């Protein structure tokens, strides 16, 4: 089993960041690497909600991933499961209000655990584990930067 964890501090209320995270139809609008989101279950986001996300990889190709909500505690914790080839992934988002530089902000932590589900999954983890962990960390850092940008859209004066 391997785990990758990244934390960023975003100067926005947790409830605003939560709203962005769980509004699946608009994910492709604020996440740079997400090209499309296809809802697989109807209704609002809750345990059991499933969707397919198509992302652009760093090499320019695309990759589709399916996610299922395992746990949803608004506006604090979102746990997702995603099946892989020989590996099962569990991604956890945690939002915590903190004081930083005497200002309220939200510490957003995203962690992914990878658990081998087949013998070849263990072999792949040994061969490519470090490279995969660095790629996941880079993706999380980009996603958190995108979340911060989405929480602070430019004003009309800044956009001009």
Tab-separated table of N, CA and C in Angstrom:
chain	number	residue	atom	x	y	z
A	1	UNK	N	0.843	-1.173	0.000
A	1	UNK	CA	0.000	0.000	0.000
A	1	UNK	C	0.889	1.238	0.000
A	2	UNK	N	0.528	2.232	-0.818
A	2	UNK	CA	1.258	3.490	-0.811
A	2	UNK	C	0.265	4.634	-0.646
A	3	UNK	N	0.744	5.721	-0.044
A	3	UNK	CA	-0.103	6.881	0.184
A	3	UNK	C	0.636	8.137	-0.248
A	4	UNK	N	-0.088	9.020	-0.928
A	4	UNK	CA	0.424	10.328	-1.311
A	4	UNK	C	-0.499	11.350	-0.670
A	5	UNK	N	0.086	12.334	0.032
A	5	UNK	CA	-0.703	13.352	0.719
A	5	UNK	C	-0.161	14.733	0.397
A	6	UNK	N	-1.070	15.663	0.092
A	6	UNK	CA	-0.696	17.050	-0.186
A	6	UNK	C	-1.664	17.951	0.567
A	7	UNK	N	-1.126	18.998	1.214
A	7	UNK	CA	-1.956	19.976	1.913
A	7	UNK	C	-1.617	21.367	1.389
A	8	UNK	N	-2.651	22.154	1.146
A	8	UNK	CA	-2.491	23.561	0.753
A	8	UNK	C	-3.409	24.392	1.627
A	9	UNK	N	-3.012	25.640	1.872
A	9	UNK	CA	-3.830	26.578	2.626
A	9	UNK	C	-4.469	27.547	1.637
A	10	UNK	N	-5.786	27.608	1.648
A	10	UNK	CA	-6.521	28.449	0.704
A	10	UNK	C	-7.321	29.474	1.494
A	11	UNK	N	-7.155	30.737	1.156
A	11	UNK	CA	-7.865	31.804	1.860
A	11	UNK	C	-9.291	31.911	1.326
A	12	UNK	N	-10.096	30.977	1.746
A	12	UNK	CA	-11.522	30.940	1.397
A	12	UNK	C	-12.206	30.075	2.437
A	13	UNK	N	-13.486	30.342	2.700
A	13	UNK	CA	-14.212	29.505	3.664
A	13	UNK	C	-14.361	28.066	3.164
A	14	UNK	N	-14.311	27.125	4.087
A	14	UNK	CA	-14.447	25.710	3.734
A	14	UNK	C	-15.746	25.450	2.969
A	15	UNK	N	-16.812	26.128	3.352
A	15	UNK	CA	-18.098	25.886	2.699
A	15	UNK	C	-18.043	26.272	1.217
A	16	UNK	N	-17.309	27.339	0.864
A	16	UNK	CA	-17.183	27.729	-0.543
A	16	UNK	C	-16.354	26.716	-1.329
A	17	UNK	N	-15.279	26.232	-0.716
A	17	UNK	CA	-14.445	25.228	-1.371
A	17	UNK	C	-15.212	23.915	-1.527
A	18	UNK	N	-15.968	23.563	-0.509
A	18	UNK	CA	-16.784	22.354	-0.554
A	18	UNK	C	-17.752	22.417	-1.733
A	19	UNK	N	-18.405	23.557	-1.874
A	19	UNK	CA	-19.381	23.735	-2.955
A	19	UNK	C	-18.731	23.467	-4.315
A	20	UNK	N	-17.512	23.945	-4.508
A	20	UNK	CA	-16.794	23.693	-5.755
A	20	UNK	C	-16.474	22.207	-5.928
A	21	UNK	N	-16.014	21.578	-4.851
A	21	UNK	CA	-15.632	20.163	-4.930
A	21	UNK	C	-16.794	19.247	-5.288
A	22	UNK	N	-17.973	19.532	-4.751
A	22	UNK	CA	-19.090	18.590	-4.916
A	22	UNK	C	-20.045	18.945	-6.045
A	23	UNK	N	-19.841	20.072	-6.709
A	23	UNK	CA	-20.686	20.438	-7.853
A	23	UNK	C	-20.086	19.783	-9.101
A	24	UNK	N	-20.418	18.520	-9.301
A	24	UNK	CA	-19.787	17.719	-10.353
A	24	UNK	C	-19.953	18.294	-11.757
A	25	UNK	N	-21.128	18.808	-12.140
A	25	UNK	CA	-21.263	19.330	-13.506
A	25	UNK	C	-20.307	20.483	-13.839
A	26	UNK	N	-19.793	21.209	-12.838
A	26	UNK	CA	-18.896	22.329	-13.139
A	26	UNK	C	-17.415	22.005	-12.902
A	27	UNK	N	-17.091	20.784	-12.531
A	27	UNK	CA	-15.683	20.425	-12.290
A	27	UNK	C	-14.798	20.722	-13.495
A	28	UNK	N	-15.283	20.430	-14.671
A	28	UNK	CA	-14.486	20.655	-15.877
A	28	UNK	C	-14.278	22.146	-16.148
A	29	UNK	N	-15.090	23.007	-15.538
A	29	UNK	CA	-14.932	24.453	-15.725
A	29	UNK	C	-13.764	25.009	-14.919
A	30	UNK	N	-13.460	24.413	-13.772
A	30	UNK	CA	-12.403	24.989	-12.946
A	30	UNK	C	-11.163	24.122	-12.806
A	31	UNK	N	-11.261	22.835	-13.116
A	31	UNK	CA	-10.075	21.967	-13.083
A	31	UNK	C	-9.435	21.948	-14.475
A	32	UNK	N	-8.230	22.484	-14.591
A	32	UNK	CA	-7.568	22.605	-15.899
A	32	UNK	C	-7.419	21.291	-16.639
A	33	UNK	N	-7.142	20.196	-15.938
A	33	UNK	CA	-6.866	18.934	-16.618
A	33	UNK	C	-8.118	18.084	-16.840
A	34	UNK	N	-9.278	18.528	-16.337
A	34	UNK	CA	-10.516	17.763	-16.526
A	34	UNK	C	-11.219	18.269	-17.784
A	35	UNK	N	-11.398	17.364	-18.740
A	35	UNK	CA	-12.046	17.712	-20.000
A	35	UNK	C	-13.552	17.511	-19.942
A	36	UNK	N	-14.000	16.487	-19.204
A	36	UNK	CA	-15.432	16.175	-19.158
A	36	UNK	C	-15.757	15.399	-17.895
A	37	UNK	N	-16.992	15.591	-17.427
A	37	UNK	CA	-17.515	14.840	-16.289
A	37	UNK	C	-18.851	14.254	-16.701
A	38	UNK	N	-18.982	12.946	-16.554
A	38	UNK	CA	-20.234	12.261	-16.889
A	38	UNK	C	-20.817	11.664	-15.608
A	39	UNK	N	-21.984	12.147	-15.212
A	39	UNK	CA	-22.643	11.612	-14.023
A	39	UNK	C	-23.182	10.217	-14.331
A	40	UNK	N	-22.904	9.271	-13.457
A	40	UNK	CA	-23.361	7.897	-13.647
A	40	UNK	C	-24.547	7.555	-12.757
A	41	UNK	N	-24.797	8.419	-11.748
A	41	UNK	CA	-25.955	8.241	-10.872
A	41	UNK	C	-26.679	9.582	-10.770
A	42	UNK	N	-28.005	9.554	-10.660
A	42	UNK	CA	-28.760	10.808	-10.563
A	42	UNK	C	-28.738	11.374	-9.135
A	43	UNK	N	-29.100	12.636	-9.023
A	43	UNK	CA	-29.281	13.241	-7.702
A	43	UNK	C	-28.061	13.981	-7.208
A	44	UNK	N	-28.195	14.584	-6.027
A	44	UNK	CA	-27.086	15.339	-5.448
A	44	UNK	C	-25.983	14.414	-4.958
A	45	UNK	N	-24.804	14.972	-4.774
A	45	UNK	CA	-23.669	14.189	-4.320
A	45	UNK	C	-23.908	13.665	-2.904
A	46	UNK	N	-23.756	12.353	-2.748
A	46	UNK	CA	-23.937	11.670	-1.466
A	46	UNK	C	-23.231	10.325	-1.578
A	47	UNK	N	-23.179	9.569	-0.496
A	47	UNK	CA	-22.597	8.224	-0.565
A	47	UNK	C	-23.276	7.446	-1.678
A	48	UNK	N	-22.469	6.810	-2.512
A	48	UNK	CA	-22.993	6.039	-3.634
A	48	UNK	C	-23.000	6.791	-4.956
A	49	UNK	N	-22.856	8.118	-4.930
A	49	UNK	CA	-22.802	8.887	-6.175
A	49	UNK	C	-21.588	8.445	-6.980
A	50	UNK	N	-21.785	8.274	-8.283
A	50	UNK	CA	-20.691	7.845	-9.154
A	50	UNK	C	-20.608	8.754	-10.378
A	51	UNK	N	-19.383	8.960	-10.858
A	51	UNK	CA	-19.176	9.731	-12.084
A	51	UNK	C	-17.895	9.276	-12.764
A	52	UNK	N	-17.790	9.642	-14.031
A	52	UNK	CA	-16.593	9.352	-14.831
A	52	UNK	C	-15.987	10.701	-15.225
A	53	UNK	N	-14.700	10.817	-14.998
A	53	UNK	CA	-13.977	12.051	-15.289
A	53	UNK	C	-12.938	11.744	-16.352
A	54	UNK	N	-12.898	12.545	-17.403
A	54	UNK	CA	-11.870	12.394	-18.430
A	54	UNK	C	-10.863	13.516	-18.236
A	55	UNK	N	-9.601	13.135	-18.052
A	55	UNK	CA	-8.534	14.104	-17.804
A	55	UNK	C	-7.484	14.044	-18.895
A	56	UNK	N	-6.823	15.172	-19.106
A	56	UNK	CA	-5.676	15.230	-20.000
A	56	UNK	C	-4.440	14.896	-19.179
A	57	UNK	N	-3.678	13.921	-19.645
A	57	UNK	CA	-2.443	13.532	-18.967
A	57	UNK	C	-1.312	14.484	-19.361
A	58	UNK	N	-0.230	14.511	-18.576
A	58	UNK	CA	0.900	15.383	-18.916
A	58	UNK	C	1.486	15.107	-20.296
A	59	UNK	N	1.347	13.864	-20.794
A	59	UNK	CA	1.884	13.538	-22.115
A	59	UNK	C	0.941	13.931	-23.250
A	60	UNK	N	-0.209	14.540	-22.898
A	60	UNK	CA	-1.159	14.993	-23.914
A	60	UNK	C	-2.281	14.009	-24.193
A	61	UNK	N	-2.142	12.776	-23.753
A	61	UNK	CA	-3.210	11.790	-23.929
A	61	UNK	C	-4.339	12.047	-22.933
A	62	UNK	N	-5.369	11.234	-23.014
A	62	UNK	CA	-6.476	11.369	-22.066
A	62	UNK	C	-6.646	10.071	-21.290
A	63	UNK	N	-7.263	10.203	-20.134
A	63	UNK	CA	-7.505	9.057	-19.265
A	63	UNK	C	-8.853	9.254	-18.590
A	64	UNK	N	-9.683	8.224	-18.634
A	64	UNK	CA	-10.982	8.276	-17.952
A	64	UNK	C	-10.876	7.504	-16.644
A	65	UNK	N	-11.397	8.100	-15.584
A	65	UNK	CA	-11.422	7.457	-14.272
A	65	UNK	C	-12.839	7.519	-13.739
A	66	UNK	N	-13.258	6.447	-13.083
A	66	UNK	CA	-14.567	6.443	-12.434
A	66	UNK	C	-14.377	6.584	-10.939
A	67	UNK	N	-15.257	7.381	-10.317
A	67	UNK	CA	-15.215	7.628	-8.882
A	67	UNK	C	-16.561	7.304	-8.270
A	68	UNK	N	-16.531	6.788	-7.052
A	68	UNK	CA	-17.745	6.537	-6.270
A	68	UNK	C	-17.533	7.160	-4.906
A	69	UNK	N	-18.524	7.917	-4.436
A	69	UNK	CA	-18.428	8.530	-3.121
A	69	UNK	C	-18.643	7.452	-2.054
A	70	UNK	N	-17.668	7.318	-1.161
A	70	UNK	CA	-17.727	6.358	-0.069
A	70	UNK	C	-18.255	7.047	1.187
A	71	UNK	N	-17.812	8.291	1.391
A	71	UNK	CA	-18.206	9.054	2.582
A	71	UNK	C	-18.294	10.524	2.201
A	72	UNK	N	-19.318	11.194	2.723
A	72	UNK	CA	-19.537	12.596	2.408
A	72	UNK	C	-20.039	13.303	3.664
A	73	UNK	N	-19.165	14.112	4.279
A	73	UNK	CA	-19.514	14.851	5.485
A	73	UNK	C	-19.287	16.335	5.185
A	74	UNK	N	-20.342	17.003	4.737
A	74	UNK	CA	-20.229	18.407	4.324
A	74	UNK	C	-20.012	19.297	5.530
A	75	UNK	N	-19.203	20.306	5.432
A	75	UNK	CA	-18.224	20.640	4.400
A	75	UNK	C	-16.809	20.249	4.819
A	76	UNK	N	-16.652	19.049	5.360
A	76	UNK	CA	-15.366	18.678	5.956
A	76	UNK	C	-14.626	17.525	5.313
A	77	UNK	N	-15.332	16.517	4.826
A	77	UNK	CA	-14.639	15.288	4.411
A	77	UNK	C	-15.367	14.630	3.250
A	78	UNK	N	-14.594	14.282	2.227
A	78	UNK	CA	-15.123	13.593	1.061
A	78	UNK	C	-14.168	12.447	0.742
A	79	UNK	N	-14.690	11.216	0.739
A	79	UNK	CA	-13.863	10.044	0.454
A	79	UNK	C	-14.401	9.388	-0.816
A	80	UNK	N	-13.492	9.154	-1.750
A	80	UNK	CA	-13.843	8.579	-3.051
A	80	UNK	C	-13.095	7.270	-3.264
A	81	UNK	N	-13.738	6.330	-3.937
A	81	UNK	CA	-13.084	5.090	-4.341
A	81	UNK	C	-12.999	5.088	-5.861
A	82	UNK	N	-11.911	4.532	-6.369
A	82	UNK	CA	-11.716	4.452	-7.809
A	82	UNK	C	-10.969	3.162	-8.122
A	83	UNK	N	-11.572	2.307	-8.953
A	83	UNK	CA	-10.881	1.060	-9.297
A	83	UNK	C	-9.791	1.313	-10.334
A	84	UNK	N	-8.690	0.586	-10.207
A	84	UNK	CA	-7.622	0.651	-11.193
A	84	UNK	C	-7.314	-0.748	-11.670
A	85	UNK	N	-6.318	-0.867	-12.511
A	85	UNK	CA	-5.918	-2.174	-13.024
A	85	UNK	C	-4.961	-2.800	-12.017
A	86	UNK	N	-5.450	-3.769	-11.255
A	86	UNK	CA	-4.646	-4.437	-10.241
A	86	UNK	C	-4.471	-3.640	-8.961
A	87	UNK	N	-5.089	-2.450	-8.900
A	87	UNK	CA	-4.955	-1.571	-7.738
A	87	UNK	C	-6.291	-0.888	-7.484
A	88	UNK	N	-6.619	-0.692	-6.228
A	88	UNK	CA	-7.812	0.058	-5.848
A	88	UNK	C	-7.341	1.352	-5.191
A	89	UNK	N	-7.951	2.466	-5.584
A	89	UNK	CA	-7.550	3.764	-5.051
A	89	UNK	C	-8.639	4.324	-4.142
A	90	UNK	N	-8.192	5.005	-3.084
A	90	UNK	CA	-9.105	5.682	-2.170
A	90	UNK	C	-8.552	7.092	-1.978
A	91	UNK	N	-9.332	8.085	-2.378
A	91	UNK	CA	-8.903	9.479	-2.288
A	91	UNK	C	-9.752	10.183	-1.243
A	92	UNK	N	-9.087	10.861	-0.321
A	92	UNK	CA	-9.779	11.550	0.768
A	92	UNK	C	-9.446	13.037	0.720
A	93	UNK	N	-10.496	13.857	0.691
A	93	UNK	CA	-10.373	15.313	0.781
A	93	UNK	C	-10.819	15.720	2.184
A	94	UNK	N	-9.991	16.496	2.885
A	94	UNK	CA	-10.339	17.003	4.212
A	94	UNK	C	-10.164	18.519	4.193
A	95	UNK	N	-11.204	19.236	4.631
A	95	UNK	CA	-11.178	20.696	4.704
A	95	UNK	C	-11.276	21.092	6.169
A	96	UNK	N	-10.311	21.900	6.637
A	96	UNK	CA	-10.253	22.299	8.033
A	96	UNK	C	-10.009	23.796	8.110
A	97	UNK	N	-10.839	24.521	8.846
A	97	UNK	CA	-10.637	25.951	9.038
A	97	UNK	C	-9.496	26.162	10.026
A	98	UNK	N	-8.534	27.006	9.637
A	98	UNK	CA	-7.367	27.287	10.470
A	98	UNK	C	-7.043	28.781	10.413
A	99	UNK	N	-6.206	29.227	11.330
A	99	UNK	CA	-5.676	30.592	11.304
A	99	UNK	C	-4.277	30.522	10.716
A	100	UNK	N	-4.034	31.346	9.727
A	100	UNK	CA	-2.705	31.403	9.116
A	100	UNK	C	-2.392	32.858	8.850
A	101	UNK	N	-1.280	33.305	9.374
A	101	UNK	CA	-0.907	34.720	9.265
A	101	UNK	C	-2.029	35.619	9.773
A	102	UNK	N	-2.621	35.170	10.877
A	102	UNK	CA	-3.711	35.893	11.544
A	102	UNK	C	-4.949	36.061	10.683
A	103	UNK	N	-5.085	35.221	9.692
A	103	UNK	CA	-6.267	35.254	8.837
A	103	UNK	C	-6.879	33.860	8.792
A	104	UNK	N	-8.189	33.837	8.732
A	104	UNK	CA	-8.868	32.537	8.614
A	104	UNK	C	-8.667	32.017	7.196
A	105	UNK	N	-8.367	30.751	7.107
A	105	UNK	CA	-8.270	30.109	5.803
A	105	UNK	C	-8.628	28.634	5.987
A	106	UNK	N	-8.607	27.907	4.893
A	106	UNK	CA	-8.940	26.492	4.953
A	106	UNK	C	-7.721	25.667	4.569
A	107	UNK	N	-7.363	24.750	5.435
A	107	UNK	CA	-6.322	23.775	5.106
A	107	UNK	C	-7.026	22.653	4.348
A	108	UNK	N	-6.646	22.473	3.103
A	108	UNK	CA	-7.240	21.423	2.273
A	108	UNK	C	-6.187	20.336	2.087
A	109	UNK	N	-6.509	19.150	2.571
A	109	UNK	CA	-5.607	18.010	2.439
A	109	UNK	C	-6.268	16.984	1.533
A	110	UNK	N	-5.519	16.531	0.559
A	110	UNK	CA	-6.004	15.456	-0.309
A	110	UNK	C	-4.969	14.329	-0.222
A	111	UNK	N	-5.471	13.131	0.017
A	111	UNK	CA	-4.595	11.968	0.161
A	111	UNK	C	-5.136	10.819	-0.678
A	112	UNK	N	-4.238	10.093	-1.297
A	112	UNK	CA	-4.647	8.922	-2.073
A	112	UNK	C	-3.890	7.702	-1.569
A	113	UNK	N	-4.658	6.670	-1.246
A	113	UNK	CA	-4.080	5.385	-0.872
A	113	UNK	C	-4.269	4.436	-2.050
A	114	UNK	N	-3.229	3.721	-2.386
A	114	UNK	CA	-3.297	2.720	-3.446
A	114	UNK	C	-3.066	1.353	-2.815
A	115	UNK	N	-4.011	0.450	-3.024
A	115	UNK	CA	-3.923	-0.892	-2.460
A	115	UNK	C	-3.963	-1.907	-3.598
A	116	UNK	N	-2.952	-2.739	-3.683
A	116	UNK	CA	-2.908	-3.770	-4.725
A	116	UNK	C	-4.059	-4.750	-4.530
A	117	UNK	N	-4.768	-5.046	-5.605
A	117	UNK	CA	-5.881	-5.991	-5.554
A	117	UNK	C	-5.569	-7.271	-6.326
A	118	UNK	N	-4.411	-7.303	-6.964
A	118	UNK	CA	-3.993	-8.481	-7.726
A	118	UNK	C	-2.471	-8.584	-7.608
A	119	UNK	N	-1.913	-9.776	-7.762
A	119	UNK	CA	-0.452	-9.930	-7.644
A	119	UNK	C	0.326	-9.006	-8.573
A	120	UNK	N	-0.142	-8.811	-9.816
A	120	UNK	CA	0.599	-7.948	-10.723
A	120	UNK	C	0.521	-6.488	-10.283
A	121	UNK	N	-0.477	-6.132	-9.483
A	121	UNK	CA	-0.563	-4.786	-8.920
A	121	UNK	C	0.600	-4.523	-7.978
A	122	UNK	N	0.996	-5.548	-7.214
A	122	UNK	CA	2.148	-5.411	-6.313
A	122	UNK	C	3.446	-5.253	-7.109
A	123	UNK	N	3.579	-6.015	-8.184
A	123	UNK	CA	4.772	-5.939	-9.025
A	123	UNK	C	4.859	-4.549	-9.655
A	124	UNK	N	3.741	-4.052	-10.186
A	124	UNK	CA	3.733	-2.713	-10.784
A	124	UNK	C	4.084	-1.646	-9.747
A	125	UNK	N	3.573	-1.816	-8.526
A	125	UNK	CA	3.872	-0.855	-7.463
A	125	UNK	C	5.372	-0.834	-7.164
A	126	UNK	N	6.003	-2.003	-7.154
A	126	UNK	CA	7.450	-2.060	-6.911
A	126	UNK	C	8.227	-1.405	-8.037
A	127	UNK	N	7.809	-1.645	-9.276
A	127	UNK	CA	8.531	-1.120	-10.427
A	127	UNK	C	8.301	0.373	-10.643
A	128	UNK	N	7.058	0.820	-10.484
A	128	UNK	CA	6.704	2.193	-10.864
A	128	UNK	C	6.154	3.037	-9.716
A	129	UNK	N	6.207	2.516	-8.485
A	129	UNK	CA	5.602	3.197	-7.346
A	129	UNK	C	6.060	4.625	-7.151
A	130	UNK	N	7.370	4.871	-7.164
A	130	UNK	CA	7.897	6.218	-6.953
A	130	UNK	C	7.483	7.174	-8.048
A	131	UNK	N	7.552	6.717	-9.286
A	131	UNK	CA	7.153	7.549	-10.425
A	131	UNK	C	5.658	7.873	-10.352
A	132	UNK	N	4.857	6.881	-10.036
A	132	UNK	CA	3.410	7.093	-9.922
A	132	UNK	C	3.087	8.056	-8.784
A	133	UNK	N	3.781	7.919	-7.658
A	133	UNK	CA	3.543	8.809	-6.515
A	133	UNK	C	3.858	10.255	-6.880
A	134	UNK	N	4.948	10.483	-7.605
A	134	UNK	CA	5.293	11.848	-8.024
A	134	UNK	C	4.247	12.408	-8.989
A	135	UNK	N	3.732	11.567	-9.877
A	135	UNK	CA	2.700	12.016	-10.817
A	135	UNK	C	1.416	12.377	-10.071
A	136	UNK	N	1.023	11.547	-9.103
A	136	UNK	CA	-0.178	11.816	-8.308
A	136	UNK	C	0.005	13.102	-7.508
A	137	UNK	N	1.168	13.278	-6.899
A	137	UNK	CA	1.427	14.497	-6.134
A	137	UNK	C	1.312	15.727	-7.032
A	138	UNK	N	1.865	15.660	-8.226
A	138	UNK	CA	1.767	16.782	-9.166
A	138	UNK	C	0.327	17.081	-9.537
A	139	UNK	N	-0.449	16.043	-9.773
A	139	UNK	CA	-1.870	16.225	-10.091
A	139	UNK	C	-2.606	16.884	-8.935
A	140	UNK	N	-2.348	16.427	-7.709
A	140	UNK	CA	-3.004	17.021	-6.537
A	140	UNK	C	-2.624	18.488	-6.385
A	141	UNK	N	-1.353	18.810	-6.589
A	141	UNK	CA	-0.926	20.210	-6.457
A	141	UNK	C	-1.616	21.093	-7.502
A	142	UNK	N	-1.738	20.600	-8.733
A	142	UNK	CA	-2.456	21.364	-9.780
A	142	UNK	C	-3.926	21.516	-9.422
A	143	UNK	N	-4.546	20.422	-8.953
A	143	UNK	CA	-5.967	20.487	-8.585
A	143	UNK	C	-6.204	21.478	-7.448
A	144	UNK	N	-5.304	21.495	-6.461
A	144	UNK	CA	-5.461	22.423	-5.341
A	144	UNK	C	-5.225	23.866	-5.790
A	145	UNK	N	-4.287	24.084	-6.693
A	145	UNK	CA	-4.079	25.434	-7.244
A	145	UNK	C	-5.323	25.867	-8.024
A	146	UNK	N	-5.908	24.952	-8.775
A	146	UNK	CA	-7.139	25.260	-9.519
A	146	UNK	C	-8.292	25.568	-8.568
A	147	UNK	N	-8.382	24.819	-7.476
A	147	UNK	CA	-9.422	25.064	-6.477
A	147	UNK	C	-9.255	26.465	-5.883
A	148	UNK	N	-8.039	26.837	-5.576
A	148	UNK	CA	-7.773	28.169	-5.029
A	148	UNK	C	-8.165	29.248	-6.036
A	149	UNK	N	-7.794	29.062	-7.302
A	149	UNK	CA	-8.157	30.037	-8.353
A	149	UNK	C	-9.671	30.136	-8.508
A	150	UNK	N	-10.346	29.017	-8.465
A	150	UNK	CA	-11.807	29.019	-8.619
A	150	UNK	C	-12.484	29.722	-7.446
A	151	UNK	N	-11.874	29.624	-6.266
A	151	UNK	CA	-12.437	30.278	-5.086
A	151	UNK	C	-12.184	31.781	-5.096
A	152	UNK	N	-11.225	32.220	-5.912
A	152	UNK	CA	-10.861	33.643	-6.021
A	152	UNK	C	-10.880	34.079	-7.474
A	153	UNK	N	-12.058	34.098	-8.118
A	153	UNK	CA	-12.086	34.528	-9.512
A	153	UNK	C	-11.635	35.978	-9.627
A	154	UNK	N	-10.960	36.322	-10.740
A	154	UNK	CA	-10.490	37.699	-10.890
A	154	UNK	C	-11.669	38.670	-10.959
A	155	UNK	N	-11.478	39.842	-10.371
A	155	UNK	CA	-12.518	40.875	-10.462
A	155	UNK	C	-12.490	41.442	-11.875
A	156	UNK	N	-13.496	42.182	-12.253
A	156	UNK	CA	-13.552	42.741	-13.602
A	156	UNK	C	-12.367	43.671	-13.855
A	157	UNK	N	-11.899	44.388	-12.809
A	157	UNK	CA	-10.739	45.267	-12.959
A	157	UNK	C	-9.473	44.459	-13.197
A	158	UNK	N	-9.323	43.306	-12.516
A	158	UNK	CA	-8.142	42.456	-12.687
A	158	UNK	C	-8.147	41.768	-14.037
A	159	UNK	N	-9.322	41.415	-14.534
A	159	UNK	CA	-9.433	40.695	-15.798
A	159	UNK	C	-9.123	41.618	-16.973
A	160	UNK	N	-9.325	42.910	-16.806
A	160	UNK	CA	-9.123	43.880	-17.917
A	160	UNK	C	-7.682	44.170	-18.170
